[in-house]
């Protein structure tokens, strides 16, 4: 092999190198604040738990915690989040927003919009939002978001926004085969994690600035609703006070999902303990 061929091979290998490090992530960051302070860990219990620890230690707004592997990855509703090493993205952004506690749930929507946009820009995949916490690609879940507030329910001290992206995972447990996917499975080729993390931060910072101007979704409404996977589709709202069906019509300025019932009345669904399912399954 000639020297030039060897150099080309080394460059190609470097291009395909999907390892993560603090240095690599920092070198790719295009932001002013988000992810500029960065904590990279090869293994952690949960990046959300670490984010909370950092928040309590007075870490700044915009700190990003990234881990290659989580030992106790947390999902919504007390579920666990599968977090093996070397394939997926597990990250948590620490925010110190000067907003009302009742507006914190909208940060999940801002995060979802940012991650969907980042996936589209980085991979060309048609990422869509399943209100409020998930991102789907070709109607299967590829991203979960878990936003937590500290302290709970009182004045907002800090918020941790945890994002899990199935990037290069190939297999899923039997029970998720129908509803889960990864970017690799949808694209048919590996996706590099570090540039995607940097793009997520870039998009998140941009949308967060727009959101913060009014503390509502008003200026992001059209863009959000365009990416809403079940817009104008039948949904079932699993409200603990009583399940009902209708047609999802998009979100309003407060981030609530508008669901039109058969009798023509419009319900506003608040992202709390309520789940929304497609009438034929997950989407
Ligand atoms: C869901 O249930 O859909 C939300 C999953 C959120 C998973 C991410 S991975 C990074 C961060 N750390 C955690 O422990 N959970 C979130």
Tab-separated table of C-alpha atoms in Angstrom, residues 9-151:
chain	number	residue	atom	x	y	z
A	9	UNK	CA	-7.496	4.502	4.780
A	10	UNK	CA	-6.628	6.233	8.063
A	11	UNK	CA	-8.854	9.176	7.125
A	12	UNK	CA	-11.741	6.820	6.229
A	13	UNK	CA	-11.333	4.975	9.542
A	14	UNK	CA	-11.344	8.264	11.404
A	15	UNK	CA	-14.528	9.260	9.610
A	16	UNK	CA	-16.173	6.059	10.753
A	17	UNK	CA	-14.875	6.326	14.310
A	18	UNK	CA	-17.985	6.516	16.455
A	19	UNK	CA	-16.223	6.751	19.808
A	20	UNK	CA	-17.164	9.603	22.128
A	21	UNK	CA	-14.868	11.809	24.180
A	22	UNK	CA	-15.088	15.211	25.837
A	23	UNK	CA	-12.489	16.583	23.452
A	24	UNK	CA	-14.283	15.358	20.337
A	25	UNK	CA	-17.668	16.607	21.485
A	26	UNK	CA	-16.311	20.028	22.425
A	27	UNK	CA	-14.543	20.371	19.086
A	28	UNK	CA	-17.852	19.835	17.250
A	29	UNK	CA	-20.038	22.159	19.335
A	30	UNK	CA	-21.397	25.138	17.361
A	31	UNK	CA	-23.299	26.718	20.248
A	32	UNK	CA	-22.802	29.709	22.525
A	33	UNK	CA	-23.915	28.102	25.804
A	34	UNK	CA	-25.601	24.695	25.396
A	35	UNK	CA	-23.026	21.918	25.666
A	36	UNK	CA	-20.115	24.332	25.980
A	37	UNK	CA	-19.671	23.061	29.530
A	38	UNK	CA	-19.612	19.345	29.046
A	39	UNK	CA	-19.221	16.305	31.242
A	40	UNK	CA	-18.466	13.097	29.375
A	41	UNK	CA	-18.556	9.811	31.289
A	42	UNK	CA	-17.884	6.345	29.959
A	43	UNK	CA	-20.420	4.959	32.395
A	44	UNK	CA	-22.912	6.502	34.798
A	45	UNK	CA	-26.040	5.382	36.647
A	46	UNK	CA	-28.189	7.812	34.652
A	47	UNK	CA	-27.260	11.074	32.950
A	48	UNK	CA	-30.434	12.575	34.469
A	49	UNK	CA	-29.313	11.564	37.969
A	50	UNK	CA	-25.847	12.974	37.243
A	51	UNK	CA	-27.459	16.139	35.859
A	52	UNK	CA	-29.384	16.527	39.105
A	53	UNK	CA	-26.197	15.987	41.160
A	54	UNK	CA	-24.450	18.632	39.052
A	55	UNK	CA	-27.392	20.993	39.436
A	56	UNK	CA	-27.225	20.661	43.211
A	57	UNK	CA	-23.495	21.443	42.982
A	58	UNK	CA	-24.382	24.744	41.223
A	59	UNK	CA	-23.358	23.647	37.725
A	60	UNK	CA	-24.273	26.284	35.136
A	61	UNK	CA	-27.196	26.574	32.746
A	62	UNK	CA	-26.346	24.688	29.553
A	63	UNK	CA	-24.172	21.973	31.119
A	64	UNK	CA	-24.418	18.827	29.028
A	65	UNK	CA	-23.853	15.394	30.560
A	66	UNK	CA	-23.142	12.652	28.018
A	67	UNK	CA	-22.480	8.998	28.796
A	68	UNK	CA	-21.497	6.086	26.591
A	69	UNK	CA	-23.409	3.731	28.872
A	70	UNK	CA	-25.993	4.022	31.670
A	71	UNK	CA	-26.326	1.445	34.407
A	72	UNK	CA	-29.728	2.684	35.614
A	73	UNK	CA	-31.149	4.514	32.615
A	74	UNK	CA	-34.537	5.983	33.477
A	75	UNK	CA	-37.599	6.068	31.261
A	76	UNK	CA	-40.941	7.732	31.888
A	77	UNK	CA	-43.421	6.432	34.454
A	78	UNK	CA	-40.726	4.698	36.490
A	79	UNK	CA	-39.684	2.453	33.620
A	80	UNK	CA	-36.042	1.685	32.826
A	81	UNK	CA	-34.263	2.729	29.615
A	82	UNK	CA	-31.989	0.203	27.968
A	83	UNK	CA	-28.521	1.786	27.845
A	84	UNK	CA	-25.786	-0.513	26.541
A	85	UNK	CA	-22.372	0.918	25.678
A	86	UNK	CA	-21.090	2.102	22.325
A	87	UNK	CA	-24.251	2.421	20.248
A	88	UNK	CA	-26.717	5.022	21.386
A	89	UNK	CA	-26.896	8.559	22.748
A	90	UNK	CA	-27.640	9.183	26.408
A	91	UNK	CA	-27.451	12.843	27.321
A	92	UNK	CA	-28.917	15.352	29.747
A	93	UNK	CA	-28.968	19.114	29.467
A	94	UNK	CA	-29.131	21.171	32.656
A	95	UNK	CA	-31.274	24.279	32.323
A	96	UNK	CA	-31.845	27.125	34.747
A	97	UNK	CA	-34.833	28.775	33.094
A	98	UNK	CA	-36.490	31.805	34.656
A	99	UNK	CA	-39.977	30.458	33.928
A	100	UNK	CA	-43.132	29.500	35.807
A	101	UNK	CA	-43.207	25.850	37.007
A	102	UNK	CA	-46.368	25.221	34.950
A	103	UNK	CA	-44.439	26.115	31.793
A	104	UNK	CA	-41.649	23.593	32.367
A	105	UNK	CA	-43.479	20.811	30.515
A	106	UNK	CA	-43.160	22.885	27.326
A	107	UNK	CA	-39.381	22.433	27.495
A	108	UNK	CA	-39.966	18.796	26.534
A	109	UNK	CA	-41.726	19.991	23.386
A	110	UNK	CA	-38.877	22.382	22.603
A	111	UNK	CA	-36.390	19.529	23.091
A	112	UNK	CA	-38.442	17.205	20.873
A	113	UNK	CA	-38.612	19.802	18.107
A	114	UNK	CA	-34.857	20.366	18.346
A	115	UNK	CA	-33.955	16.674	18.264
A	116	UNK	CA	-36.351	15.922	15.396
A	117	UNK	CA	-34.840	18.789	13.411
A	118	UNK	CA	-31.293	17.659	14.262
A	119	UNK	CA	-31.974	14.087	13.137
A	120	UNK	CA	-33.458	15.382	9.888
A	121	UNK	CA	-30.463	17.626	9.212
A	122	UNK	CA	-27.805	15.073	10.176
A	123	UNK	CA	-29.297	11.943	8.644
A	124	UNK	CA	-31.978	13.013	6.170
A	125	UNK	CA	-34.441	10.692	7.959
A	126	UNK	CA	-38.083	11.854	8.221
A	127	UNK	CA	-38.103	12.218	12.024
A	128	UNK	CA	-41.526	13.196	13.407
A	129	UNK	CA	-42.738	14.106	16.890
A	130	UNK	CA	-45.133	11.939	18.838
A	131	UNK	CA	-46.481	14.419	21.367
A	132	UNK	CA	-45.146	15.058	23.920
A	133	UNK	CA	-42.023	13.006	24.600
A	134	UNK	CA	-41.105	10.787	21.685
A	135	UNK	CA	-39.619	11.050	18.249
A	136	UNK	CA	-40.548	8.488	15.678
A	137	UNK	CA	-39.009	7.540	12.383
A	138	UNK	CA	-41.271	5.694	9.977
A	139	UNK	CA	-43.831	5.410	12.799
A	140	UNK	CA	-41.490	3.663	15.249
A	141	UNK	CA	-39.952	5.242	18.355
A	142	UNK	CA	-36.289	6.233	18.014
A	143	UNK	CA	-36.023	8.844	20.785
A	144	UNK	CA	-37.384	9.248	24.307
A	145	UNK	CA	-37.210	12.428	26.370
A	146	UNK	CA	-37.464	12.637	30.153
A	147	UNK	CA	-37.667	16.147	31.624
A	148	UNK	CA	-37.422	16.489	35.393
A	149	UNK	CA	-37.665	19.540	37.591
A	150	UNK	CA	-35.807	20.327	40.788
A	151	UNK	CA	-37.365	21.023	43.195
